[in-house]
Coordinates of C-alpha atoms in Angstrom, one line a residue:
M1 CA 30.3 -52.6 -22.0
S2 CA 30.8 -55.0 -25.1
P3 CA 33.6 -54.1 -27.6
N4 CA 30.7 -53.0 -30.3
Q5 CA 29.3 -50.6 -27.7
Q6 CA 32.6 -49.2 -26.8
A7 CA 33.3 -48.4 -30.5
A8 CA 30.2 -46.9 -30.9
A9 CA 30.6 -44.8 -27.8
A10 CA 34.2 -44.0 -29.2
A11 CA 32.7 -42.8 -32.6
E12 CA 29.8 -40.8 -31.0
P13 CA 31.6 -37.7 -30.6
E14 CA 32.3 -37.5 -34.3
T15 CA 29.1 -37.5 -35.4
K16 CA 26.9 -36.1 -32.5
P17 CA 27.9 -32.6 -32.7
R18 CA 27.2 -31.9 -36.4
S19 CA 23.6 -33.5 -35.5
V20 CA 23.1 -31.6 -32.5
R21 CA 24.2 -28.3 -34.0
V22 CA 21.6 -28.8 -36.8
V23 CA 18.8 -29.3 -34.2
L24 CA 19.9 -26.4 -32.3
L25 CA 19.7 -24.2 -35.3
A26 CA 16.1 -25.0 -35.6
L27 CA 15.5 -24.6 -31.9
M28 CA 17.2 -21.3 -31.8
I29 CA 15.0 -20.2 -34.9
A30 CA 12.0 -21.3 -33.0
M31 CA 13.3 -19.5 -29.8
L32 CA 13.9 -16.2 -31.9
L33 CA 10.2 -16.6 -33.3
A34 CA 8.8 -16.1 -29.7
M35 CA 11.2 -13.6 -28.5
L36 CA 11.1 -11.4 -31.6
D37 CA 7.7 -11.0 -31.9
N38 CA 6.9 -8.5 -29.4
M39 CA 9.9 -6.4 -30.0
I40 CA 8.8 -6.2 -33.6
I41 CA 5.2 -5.5 -33.0
G42 CA 6.0 -2.6 -30.6
T43 CA 7.6 -0.5 -33.1
A44 CA 4.6 -1.4 -35.5
M45 CA 2.0 -0.3 -33.0
P46 CA 1.5 3.2 -34.0
T47 CA 0.9 2.5 -37.6
I48 CA -1.4 -0.6 -36.6
V49 CA -3.6 1.9 -34.6
G50 CA -3.6 4.5 -37.5
E51 CA -5.3 1.7 -39.9
L52 CA -7.5 -0.4 -37.5
G53 CA -8.4 2.3 -34.8
G54 CA -9.1 1.0 -31.3
L55 CA -6.5 3.4 -29.6
E56 CA -8.4 2.5 -26.2
H57 CA -7.7 -1.3 -26.8
L58 CA -3.9 -0.9 -27.6
S59 CA -2.8 -2.5 -24.5
W60 CA -4.4 -5.6 -24.9
V61 CA -2.5 -6.4 -28.2
V62 CA 0.4 -7.0 -26.1
T63 CA -1.5 -8.0 -22.9
A64 CA -3.2 -11.0 -24.8
Y65 CA -0.1 -12.4 -26.0
T66 CA 1.4 -12.3 -22.8
L67 CA -1.4 -13.8 -20.7
A68 CA -1.7 -16.5 -23.5
T69 CA 2.0 -17.3 -23.2
A70 CA 2.4 -17.2 -19.2
A71 CA -1.0 -19.4 -19.0
S72 CA -0.1 -22.1 -21.7
T73 CA 3.6 -22.6 -20.6
P74 CA 3.2 -25.0 -17.6
I75 CA 0.7 -27.1 -20.0
W76 CA 2.9 -27.5 -22.9
G77 CA 5.7 -28.7 -20.5
K78 CA 3.7 -31.2 -19.1
L79 CA 2.1 -32.4 -22.3
G80 CA 5.5 -33.1 -23.7
D81 CA 6.5 -34.9 -20.8
M82 CA 3.4 -37.2 -21.1
Y83 CA 3.1 -37.6 -24.9
G84 CA 6.3 -36.6 -26.4
R85 CA 8.5 -33.7 -26.8
K86 CA 8.8 -33.4 -30.5
G87 CA 5.3 -33.7 -31.4
M88 CA 4.3 -30.8 -28.6
F89 CA 7.0 -28.9 -29.7
L90 CA 6.0 -28.9 -33.7
T91 CA 2.3 -28.3 -32.6
S92 CA 3.2 -25.3 -30.7
I93 CA 5.0 -24.0 -34.1
V94 CA 2.1 -24.6 -36.0
V95 CA -0.3 -22.8 -33.5
F96 CA 2.1 -20.0 -33.5
L97 CA 2.4 -19.7 -37.4
I98 CA -1.7 -19.9 -37.5
G99 CA -1.7 -17.3 -35.2
S100 CA 0.8 -14.9 -36.9
A101 CA -1.0 -15.3 -40.3
L102 CA -4.3 -14.6 -38.7
S103 CA -3.1 -11.5 -37.0
G104 CA -1.8 -10.5 -40.4
M105 CA -5.2 -10.7 -41.8
A106 CA -6.9 -8.8 -39.1
Q107 CA -9.6 -6.4 -40.1
D108 CA -10.0 -4.7 -36.6
M109 CA -8.6 -4.4 -33.4
G110 CA -10.9 -6.9 -31.8
Q111 CA -9.8 -9.6 -34.3
L112 CA -6.3 -8.8 -34.0
I113 CA -6.3 -9.2 -30.1
G114 CA -7.7 -12.5 -30.6
F115 CA -5.2 -13.6 -33.1
R116 CA -2.7 -12.4 -30.7
A117 CA -3.9 -14.8 -28.2
V118 CA -3.6 -17.7 -30.6
Q119 CA 0.0 -16.6 -31.1
G120 CA 0.6 -16.3 -27.6
L121 CA -0.6 -20.1 -27.1
G122 CA 2.1 -21.1 -29.5
A123 CA 4.6 -18.8 -28.1
G124 CA 4.3 -20.7 -24.5
G125 CA 5.0 -23.8 -26.3
L126 CA 7.9 -22.6 -28.2
M127 CA 10.0 -21.5 -25.3
V128 CA 9.5 -24.5 -23.1
G129 CA 9.9 -26.6 -25.8
V130 CA 13.1 -25.4 -26.8
M131 CA 14.8 -25.8 -23.2
A132 CA 13.1 -28.9 -22.5
I133 CA 14.3 -30.5 -25.8
I134 CA 18.0 -29.0 -25.1
G135 CA 17.5 -30.6 -21.8
D136 CA 16.7 -34.1 -23.2
L137 CA 19.6 -34.0 -26.0
I138 CA 22.5 -32.7 -24.2
P139 CA 23.6 -33.7 -20.8
P140 CA 24.0 -30.8 -18.1
R141 CA 27.9 -31.2 -18.0
E142 CA 27.8 -30.6 -21.8
R143 CA 25.1 -27.9 -22.1
G144 CA 27.6 -25.2 -21.3
K145 CA 29.1 -25.4 -24.8
Y146 CA 25.8 -24.0 -26.3
Q147 CA 24.8 -21.4 -23.8
G148 CA 26.2 -18.6 -25.9
L149 CA 23.7 -19.5 -28.7
M150 CA 20.8 -19.0 -26.3
A151 CA 22.3 -15.8 -25.1
G152 CA 22.9 -14.6 -28.5
V153 CA 19.4 -15.0 -29.7
M154 CA 18.2 -13.0 -26.9
A155 CA 20.8 -10.4 -27.5
L156 CA 19.8 -10.6 -31.4
A157 CA 15.9 -10.2 -30.5
M158 CA 16.2 -7.3 -28.3
I159 CA 18.7 -5.3 -30.6
G160 CA 17.5 -6.3 -33.9
G161 CA 13.7 -6.4 -33.1
P162 CA 13.0 -2.6 -33.2
L163 CA 15.3 -2.2 -36.2
V164 CA 13.5 -4.9 -38.0
G165 CA 10.1 -4.1 -36.9
G166 CA 10.6 -0.1 -38.1
T167 CA 12.1 -1.2 -41.6
I168 CA 9.5 -3.9 -42.4
T169 CA 6.7 -1.3 -41.2
D170 CA 8.0 1.3 -43.4
H171 CA 8.6 -0.6 -46.4
L172 CA 6.5 -3.5 -46.6
G173 CA 3.5 -2.4 -44.1
W174 CA 2.7 -3.4 -40.7
R175 CA 1.1 -6.9 -41.7
W176 CA 4.4 -8.2 -42.7
S177 CA 5.4 -7.8 -39.0
F178 CA 3.5 -10.8 -38.6
Y179 CA 4.0 -12.5 -42.0
I180 CA 7.7 -12.6 -41.4
N181 CA 7.3 -15.2 -39.0
L182 CA 6.0 -17.6 -41.5
P183 CA 9.2 -18.5 -43.7
L184 CA 11.3 -18.6 -40.3
G185 CA 8.9 -20.9 -38.7
A186 CA 8.7 -23.2 -41.9
V187 CA 12.4 -23.6 -41.8
A188 CA 12.1 -24.6 -38.1
L189 CA 9.5 -27.1 -38.8
F190 CA 11.2 -28.9 -41.6
A191 CA 14.5 -29.0 -39.6
V192 CA 13.0 -30.5 -36.5
S193 CA 10.9 -32.9 -38.7
A194 CA 13.5 -34.1 -40.6
V195 CA 16.6 -34.0 -37.8
L196 CA 15.1 -34.5 -34.3
H197 CA 14.3 -38.2 -33.4
L198 CA 13.1 -38.7 -30.0
P199 CA 11.5 -41.5 -28.5
K200 CA 7.7 -41.8 -28.6
K201 CA 5.8 -41.4 -25.4
R202 CA 2.2 -42.2 -24.4
A203 CA 1.1 -41.6 -20.8
E204 CA -1.4 -44.1 -19.3
G205 CA -2.8 -41.1 -17.0
R206 CA -5.4 -38.6 -18.0
I207 CA -4.4 -35.0 -18.3
D208 CA -5.2 -33.0 -15.0
Y209 CA -7.7 -30.7 -16.5
L210 CA -8.9 -29.1 -13.2
G211 CA -5.1 -28.3 -12.2
A212 CA -4.8 -26.8 -15.6
A213 CA -7.7 -24.7 -15.4
L214 CA -6.8 -23.6 -12.0
L215 CA -3.3 -22.5 -13.0
T216 CA -4.5 -20.9 -16.0
V217 CA -6.9 -18.7 -13.9
G218 CA -4.3 -18.0 -11.1
I219 CA -1.5 -16.8 -13.6
T220 CA -4.3 -14.7 -15.6
A221 CA -5.0 -13.0 -12.5
I222 CA -1.4 -12.3 -11.6
V223 CA -0.5 -11.0 -15.1
L224 CA -3.7 -8.9 -15.1
V225 CA -2.9 -7.4 -11.4
T226 CA 0.6 -6.6 -12.7
T227 CA -0.5 -5.1 -16.1
W228 CA -3.4 -3.2 -14.8
G229 CA -2.4 -2.1 -11.2
G230 CA -1.5 1.4 -11.3
T231 CA -2.3 2.2 -14.9
E232 CA -6.0 1.0 -15.8
Y233 CA -6.7 0.9 -12.3
A234 CA -5.7 2.1 -9.0
W235 CA -3.8 -0.4 -6.9
S236 CA -6.5 0.0 -4.2
S237 CA -9.3 -0.5 -6.4
A238 CA -11.9 -3.0 -6.3
V239 CA -11.0 -4.7 -9.7
I240 CA -7.2 -5.2 -8.5
M241 CA -8.5 -6.4 -4.9
E242 CA -10.8 -8.8 -6.7
L243 CA -8.2 -10.1 -9.0
I244 CA -5.7 -10.6 -6.2
A245 CA -8.4 -12.6 -4.4
L246 CA -9.1 -14.8 -7.2
G247 CA -5.6 -15.4 -8.0
V248 CA -4.8 -16.4 -4.6
A249 CA -7.7 -18.8 -4.2
A250 CA -7.3 -20.4 -7.6
L251 CA -3.6 -21.0 -6.9
V252 CA -4.4 -22.3 -3.4
G253 CA -6.8 -24.7 -5.0
F254 CA -4.2 -25.7 -7.5
V255 CA -1.8 -26.7 -5.1
L256 CA -4.5 -28.7 -3.3
V257 CA -5.5 -30.6 -6.5
Q258 CA -1.8 -31.3 -7.7
R259 CA -1.4 -33.2 -4.4
R260 CA -3.9 -35.7 -5.4
A261 CA -3.7 -35.7 -9.2
A262 CA -2.4 -38.9 -10.7
Q263 CA -0.7 -36.8 -13.6
P264 CA -0.4 -33.3 -12.2
I265 CA 0.4 -30.2 -14.3
M266 CA 3.2 -29.4 -12.0
P267 CA 4.2 -32.1 -9.7
L268 CA 5.1 -30.6 -6.3
H269 CA 7.7 -33.1 -5.6
I270 CA 10.2 -31.2 -8.1
F271 CA 10.2 -28.6 -5.2
R272 CA 11.6 -31.0 -2.8
S273 CA 15.0 -30.4 -4.4
R274 CA 16.7 -27.3 -2.9
N275 CA 18.4 -26.1 -6.0
F276 CA 15.1 -26.4 -8.1
T277 CA 13.5 -24.0 -5.6
L278 CA 16.4 -21.7 -5.5
M279 CA 16.6 -21.6 -9.2
G280 CA 13.0 -20.3 -9.3
I281 CA 13.7 -17.7 -6.9
I282 CA 16.8 -16.6 -8.7
G283 CA 15.0 -16.7 -12.1
F284 CA 12.1 -14.7 -10.8
V285 CA 14.5 -11.8 -9.6
T286 CA 16.4 -12.1 -12.6
G287 CA 13.3 -11.4 -14.8
F288 CA 12.4 -8.8 -12.4
A289 CA 15.7 -6.8 -12.6
M290 CA 16.4 -7.7 -16.3
F291 CA 13.1 -6.4 -17.9
G292 CA 12.8 -3.4 -15.6
A293 CA 16.4 -2.4 -17.0
V294 CA 15.3 -3.1 -20.6
L295 CA 12.2 -0.7 -20.0
F296 CA 13.6 2.2 -18.2
L297 CA 17.2 2.2 -19.8
P298 CA 16.1 3.4 -23.3
L299 CA 13.7 5.7 -21.8
Y300 CA 16.5 7.2 -19.8
Q301 CA 18.9 7.6 -22.9
Q302 CA 15.9 9.1 -24.8
S303 CA 14.4 11.6 -22.6
V304 CA 17.5 12.6 -20.6
Q305 CA 20.7 11.9 -22.9
G306 CA 18.7 12.8 -26.1
A307 CA 19.4 9.6 -28.0
S308 CA 17.2 8.7 -31.0
A309 CA 14.2 6.2 -30.4
T310 CA 14.6 4.9 -33.7
N311 CA 17.7 2.8 -32.5
S312 CA 16.3 1.9 -29.2
G313 CA 17.6 -1.4 -29.4
L314 CA 21.1 -0.3 -29.9
L315 CA 21.0 1.6 -26.9
L316 CA 21.1 -1.6 -24.8
L317 CA 24.2 -3.0 -26.9
P318 CA 26.7 -2.6 -23.7
M319 CA 24.4 -4.7 -21.5
L320 CA 23.6 -7.4 -24.0
C321 CA 27.0 -7.7 -25.4
A322 CA 28.3 -8.3 -21.8
M323 CA 25.7 -10.6 -21.1
L324 CA 26.5 -12.8 -24.4
V325 CA 30.3 -12.8 -23.4
I326 CA 29.9 -13.7 -19.8
S327 CA 27.2 -16.5 -20.7
L328 CA 29.4 -18.1 -23.4
A329 CA 32.5 -18.1 -20.7
A330 CA 30.6 -19.5 -17.9
G331 CA 29.3 -22.2 -20.3
R332 CA 32.6 -23.4 -21.0
V333 CA 34.1 -23.2 -17.7
T334 CA 31.1 -25.3 -16.6
T335 CA 31.6 -27.8 -19.2
R336 CA 35.3 -28.1 -18.7
T337 CA 35.2 -28.1 -14.9
G338 CA 31.7 -29.4 -13.8
K339 CA 31.5 -26.3 -11.2
Y340 CA 28.8 -24.1 -11.2
K341 CA 27.9 -22.5 -7.9
I342 CA 30.3 -19.6 -8.1
F343 CA 28.3 -18.1 -11.0
P344 CA 25.1 -17.4 -9.4
I345 CA 27.2 -15.9 -6.7
L346 CA 29.1 -14.0 -9.2
G347 CA 25.7 -12.9 -10.9
G348 CA 24.2 -11.7 -7.4
V349 CA 27.1 -9.5 -6.8
L350 CA 27.4 -7.9 -10.0
M351 CA 23.5 -7.5 -10.2
I352 CA 23.6 -5.5 -7.2
V353 CA 26.6 -3.7 -8.2
G354 CA 25.0 -2.8 -11.6
M355 CA 21.7 -1.8 -10.4
Y356 CA 23.1 0.6 -7.8
L357 CA 25.4 2.2 -10.4
L358 CA 22.3 2.6 -12.5
S359 CA 20.6 4.1 -9.9
T360 CA 23.2 6.7 -9.5
M361 CA 22.7 8.1 -12.9
D362 CA 21.4 11.8 -13.3
T363 CA 20.9 14.6 -15.9
G364 CA 24.9 14.7 -16.3
T365 CA 25.8 11.2 -16.7
S366 CA 27.5 10.6 -19.9
R367 CA 26.8 7.9 -22.3
L368 CA 30.0 6.2 -22.0
T369 CA 29.4 6.2 -18.0
S370 CA 25.9 4.6 -18.5
G371 CA 27.3 2.3 -21.0
V372 CA 29.7 0.9 -18.6
Y373 CA 27.0 0.7 -15.5
M374 CA 25.0 -1.2 -18.3
A375 CA 28.0 -3.7 -19.2
V376 CA 28.2 -4.3 -15.2
I377 CA 24.4 -5.4 -14.9
G378 CA 24.7 -7.3 -18.2
A379 CA 27.6 -9.2 -16.8
G380 CA 25.6 -10.2 -13.9
M381 CA 22.9 -11.4 -16.0
G382 CA 25.3 -13.2 -18.0
F383 CA 26.1 -15.4 -15.2
L384 CA 22.5 -16.3 -14.3
M385 CA 20.4 -16.5 -17.5
Q386 CA 21.5 -20.1 -18.7
I387 CA 22.9 -21.3 -15.4
T388 CA 19.5 -21.1 -13.5
M389 CA 17.8 -23.4 -16.3
L390 CA 20.8 -25.6 -16.5
V391 CA 20.9 -26.2 -12.8
A392 CA 16.9 -26.5 -12.7
Q393 CA 16.9 -29.1 -15.2
N394 CA 19.8 -31.2 -13.4
S395 CA 17.8 -31.3 -10.3
V396 CA 15.0 -33.4 -11.5
E397 CA 14.4 -36.9 -13.2
M398 CA 14.6 -37.2 -17.0
K399 CA 10.5 -37.7 -16.8
D400 CA 10.1 -34.3 -15.2
M401 CA 12.2 -32.4 -17.9
G402 CA 9.3 -30.6 -19.5
V403 CA 7.4 -29.5 -16.3
A404 CA 10.9 -28.3 -14.8
S405 CA 11.7 -26.3 -18.0
S406 CA 8.4 -24.8 -17.9
T407 CA 8.5 -24.0 -14.2
A408 CA 11.6 -22.5 -14.7
T409 CA 10.7 -20.3 -17.6
L410 CA 7.2 -19.1 -16.1
T411 CA 9.0 -18.0 -12.8
R412 CA 11.2 -15.6 -15.0
T413 CA 8.0 -14.5 -16.8
L414 CA 6.1 -13.7 -13.9
G415 CA 9.5 -12.1 -12.4
S416 CA 9.4 -9.9 -15.4
S417 CA 5.6 -9.0 -15.2
F418 CA 6.2 -7.9 -11.5
G419 CA 9.3 -6.0 -12.4
V420 CA 7.6 -3.9 -15.1
A421 CA 4.6 -3.1 -12.8
I422 CA 6.3 -2.2 -9.7
M423 CA 9.2 -0.5 -10.9
G424 CA 6.9 1.1 -13.5
A425 CA 4.4 2.2 -10.8
L426 CA 7.3 3.6 -8.7
F427 CA 8.9 5.3 -11.7
N428 CA 5.4 7.1 -12.6
H429 CA 4.8 8.2 -9.3
Q430 CA 8.4 9.9 -8.9
V431 CA 8.1 11.5 -12.1
Q432 CA 4.7 12.9 -11.3
D433 CA 6.0 14.2 -8.2
V434 CA 9.2 15.8 -9.4
M435 CA 7.4 17.5 -12.3
T436 CA 4.7 19.0 -10.1
E437 CA 7.6 20.0 -7.8
R438 CA 9.8 21.7 -10.4
A439 CA 7.1 22.9 -13.0
G440 CA 4.1 23.3 -10.9
A441 CA 0.5 22.8 -12.3
L442 CA 2.1 22.8 -15.8
G443 CA 4.3 19.9 -14.8
G444 CA 1.3 17.9 -13.0
K445 CA -0.6 18.7 -16.2
V446 CA 2.0 17.4 -18.5
T447 CA 2.3 13.9 -17.1
E448 CA -1.2 13.4 -15.7
Q449 CA -1.9 10.9 -18.5
S450 CA 1.4 9.2 -18.8
A451 CA 4.7 9.7 -16.8
Q452 CA 6.5 8.5 -20.2
L453 CA 6.6 11.0 -23.3
D454 CA 7.6 10.1 -26.6
A455 CA 10.1 12.1 -28.4
A456 CA 7.5 14.0 -30.3
S457 CA 5.8 15.0 -27.0
L458 CA 9.1 16.2 -25.5
A459 CA 10.0 18.3 -28.1
K460 CA 6.9 20.3 -27.9
L461 CA 7.3 21.2 -24.2
P462 CA 8.3 24.6 -23.4
E463 CA 12.0 24.7 -22.4
A464 CA 11.3 25.0 -18.7
A465 CA 9.2 21.9 -18.7
R466 CA 11.4 19.8 -20.7
E467 CA 14.1 20.3 -18.3
A468 CA 11.7 19.7 -15.3
Y469 CA 10.9 16.4 -17.0
Q470 CA 14.5 15.3 -17.7
H471 CA 15.1 15.8 -13.9
A472 CA 11.9 13.8 -13.3
V473 CA 13.0 10.8 -15.4
A474 CA 16.4 10.9 -13.7
S475 CA 14.7 10.9 -10.6
G476 CA 12.4 8.1 -11.7
T477 CA 15.0 6.0 -12.8
H478 CA 16.9 6.2 -9.7
A479 CA 14.0 5.0 -7.6
A480 CA 13.1 2.2 -9.9
F481 CA 17.0 1.1 -10.1
L482 CA 17.4 1.5 -6.3
L483 CA 14.3 -1.0 -5.9
G484 CA 16.1 -3.3 -8.4
T485 CA 19.3 -3.2 -6.1
V486 CA 17.3 -4.2 -2.8
V487 CA 15.6 -7.1 -5.0
S488 CA 18.8 -8.2 -6.3
V489 CA 20.1 -9.2 -2.7
V490 CA 17.7 -12.1 -2.9
V491 CA 19.9 -13.5 -5.9
L492 CA 22.8 -13.5 -3.8
V493 CA 21.4 -14.9 -0.6
A494 CA 19.7 -17.5 -2.8
A495 CA 23.0 -18.4 -4.6
L496 CA 24.9 -19.0 -1.3
F497 CA 22.4 -22.1 -0.3
V498 CA 22.9 -23.7 -3.8
K499 CA 24.4 -27.0 -3.4
E500 CA 26.8 -28.0 -6.2
T501 CA 25.3 -31.3 -7.2
P502 CA 27.3 -33.2 -10.0
L503 CA 25.8 -32.5 -13.4
R504 CA 24.6 -35.5 -15.4
G505 CA 27.3 -36.5 -18.2
G506 CA 30.7 -35.2 -18.7
E507 CA 33.9 -37.4 -18.2
E508 CA 33.5 -38.5 -14.5
P509 CA 31.8 -41.7 -15.3
K510 CA 35.0 -43.0 -16.7
K511 CA 36.8 -42.5 -13.3
A512 CA 34.0 -43.9 -11.3
P513 CA 31.4 -45.8 -13.3
A514 CA 28.1 -46.3 -11.4
Q515 CA 26.2 -49.5 -11.3
D516 CA 22.4 -49.4 -12.1
G517 CA 20.6 -49.4 -8.6
E518 CA 23.8 -49.0 -6.8
G519 CA 25.2 -45.6 -4.9
D520 CA 23.5 -42.9 -3.6
G521 CA 21.4 -40.1 -5.9
T522 CA 24.5 -38.0 -6.5
A523 CA 26.2 -40.9 -7.9
R524 CA 23.5 -41.8 -10.1
R525 CA 23.5 -38.2 -11.2
T526 CA 27.3 -38.1 -11.9
A527 CA 27.0 -41.1 -14.4
P528 CA 25.3 -40.3 -17.7
A529 CA 21.9 -41.5 -17.5
P530 CA 20.6 -44.1 -20.2
E531 CA 18.1 -41.6 -21.2
D532 CA 20.7 -39.1 -21.9
R533 CA 22.6 -41.7 -23.9
K534 CA 19.7 -42.8 -25.9
L535 CA 18.3 -39.3 -26.8
S536 CA 21.7 -38.0 -27.7
E537 CA 22.3 -40.9 -30.1
N538 CA 18.9 -40.5 -31.6
V539 CA 19.4 -37.0 -32.8

């Protein structure tokens, strides 16, 4: 290294953090847009249905968004790898904002569903774009410093979403639940355009259209099975069986196409890395458990403990605060030591313990006790949420950063879909059985349409039926969280097989610099990649 290069390297730490923080602020705003949207819209849905009608199509307002997000995520990741991260990310923001504006102007439920699908297409690019750009800008060894930001955004969305949605709907009207995205998105667009500078790319190969189509069909079928199964259609119905067959056939065809494609949407060689595959498994199970907890904990506290539904986001505060604190601490330790294997192991242990503790809650459990249990499960998730993405990105080459980020995001999304569907089916079945057992024909009639009653419906029940329902909900959450306990064992088992490969970046290169083309793969990973230095300097 020449004297000039050494001087530039020495000066970099003084200038880089400020630039990175500005970019990260814009990225976090974009991430907040994607995560906050469903939380806000959920609160506004009763008002939307009251004005637009179409109650029978209500579920599609959420399903269309989820389907479009899941199906587009891997495609956005690959396009970023091929044609440049910045351009694709800005495009996804624009698509999301167009979908938001159109959704706010919708005149009937059909239009709203279609515009929500457009919004979902953009949201898929927002999430993977944030993760991939962070992977480009910040070497894994240094990324732990910023983990708390991402965990904080997630906590803010879950806590603030219902509160913001209720306030906007009450004072400004439901259309502003969509319009609120426009000023936030404009800030993110301006900041990313002005501050983020990444090398331009232009791939020589063509987009794998057949692979993209097959993957889209496969993901769509999976999400529809988990959304409709046990609710719109019985699990054994012809529609669900046909969707399962279609999904399996599409995914098998996708794998065969990827083996021959010049520019595969999801290169299969990334799965040769043991750590990458294990992080996919851990991410899937974490999504399964986390979104199951987010779904059933407020329901339990509202139905059994008598909490207000208006402040439902605040009910998750113990879990989210623990997740934020642990994620921040784990990131700092990872940056300082370069060690990370212990965190997935601790996360697996705490998830098992936390899920089991939640399964022991009954009608006599106090809010303080349930809060402690939530803090345990939150701590487990804090050890897992960002570490899984960090290790997954560290397990691939820089050219595959987009597909690695999108695959890790997709596995967590699919895990949440399966978690909500399977735990929800188990919960509903248990509630209906206990209601029939405790309240006879009246109990079965009360829950024949849905095992989840809102506060207004619950207040109208006779005293005996209300008590029976409280016992039924406690029994249903016991069954759901017991399943979560069993599934969480997979996290611990997978974590035990993680190989602690040195993280790219950090201080080790000063002790043992690696020469280009020399040493094994581990040595090259330890040294900061030229791409890492170039991208960091271009922020």
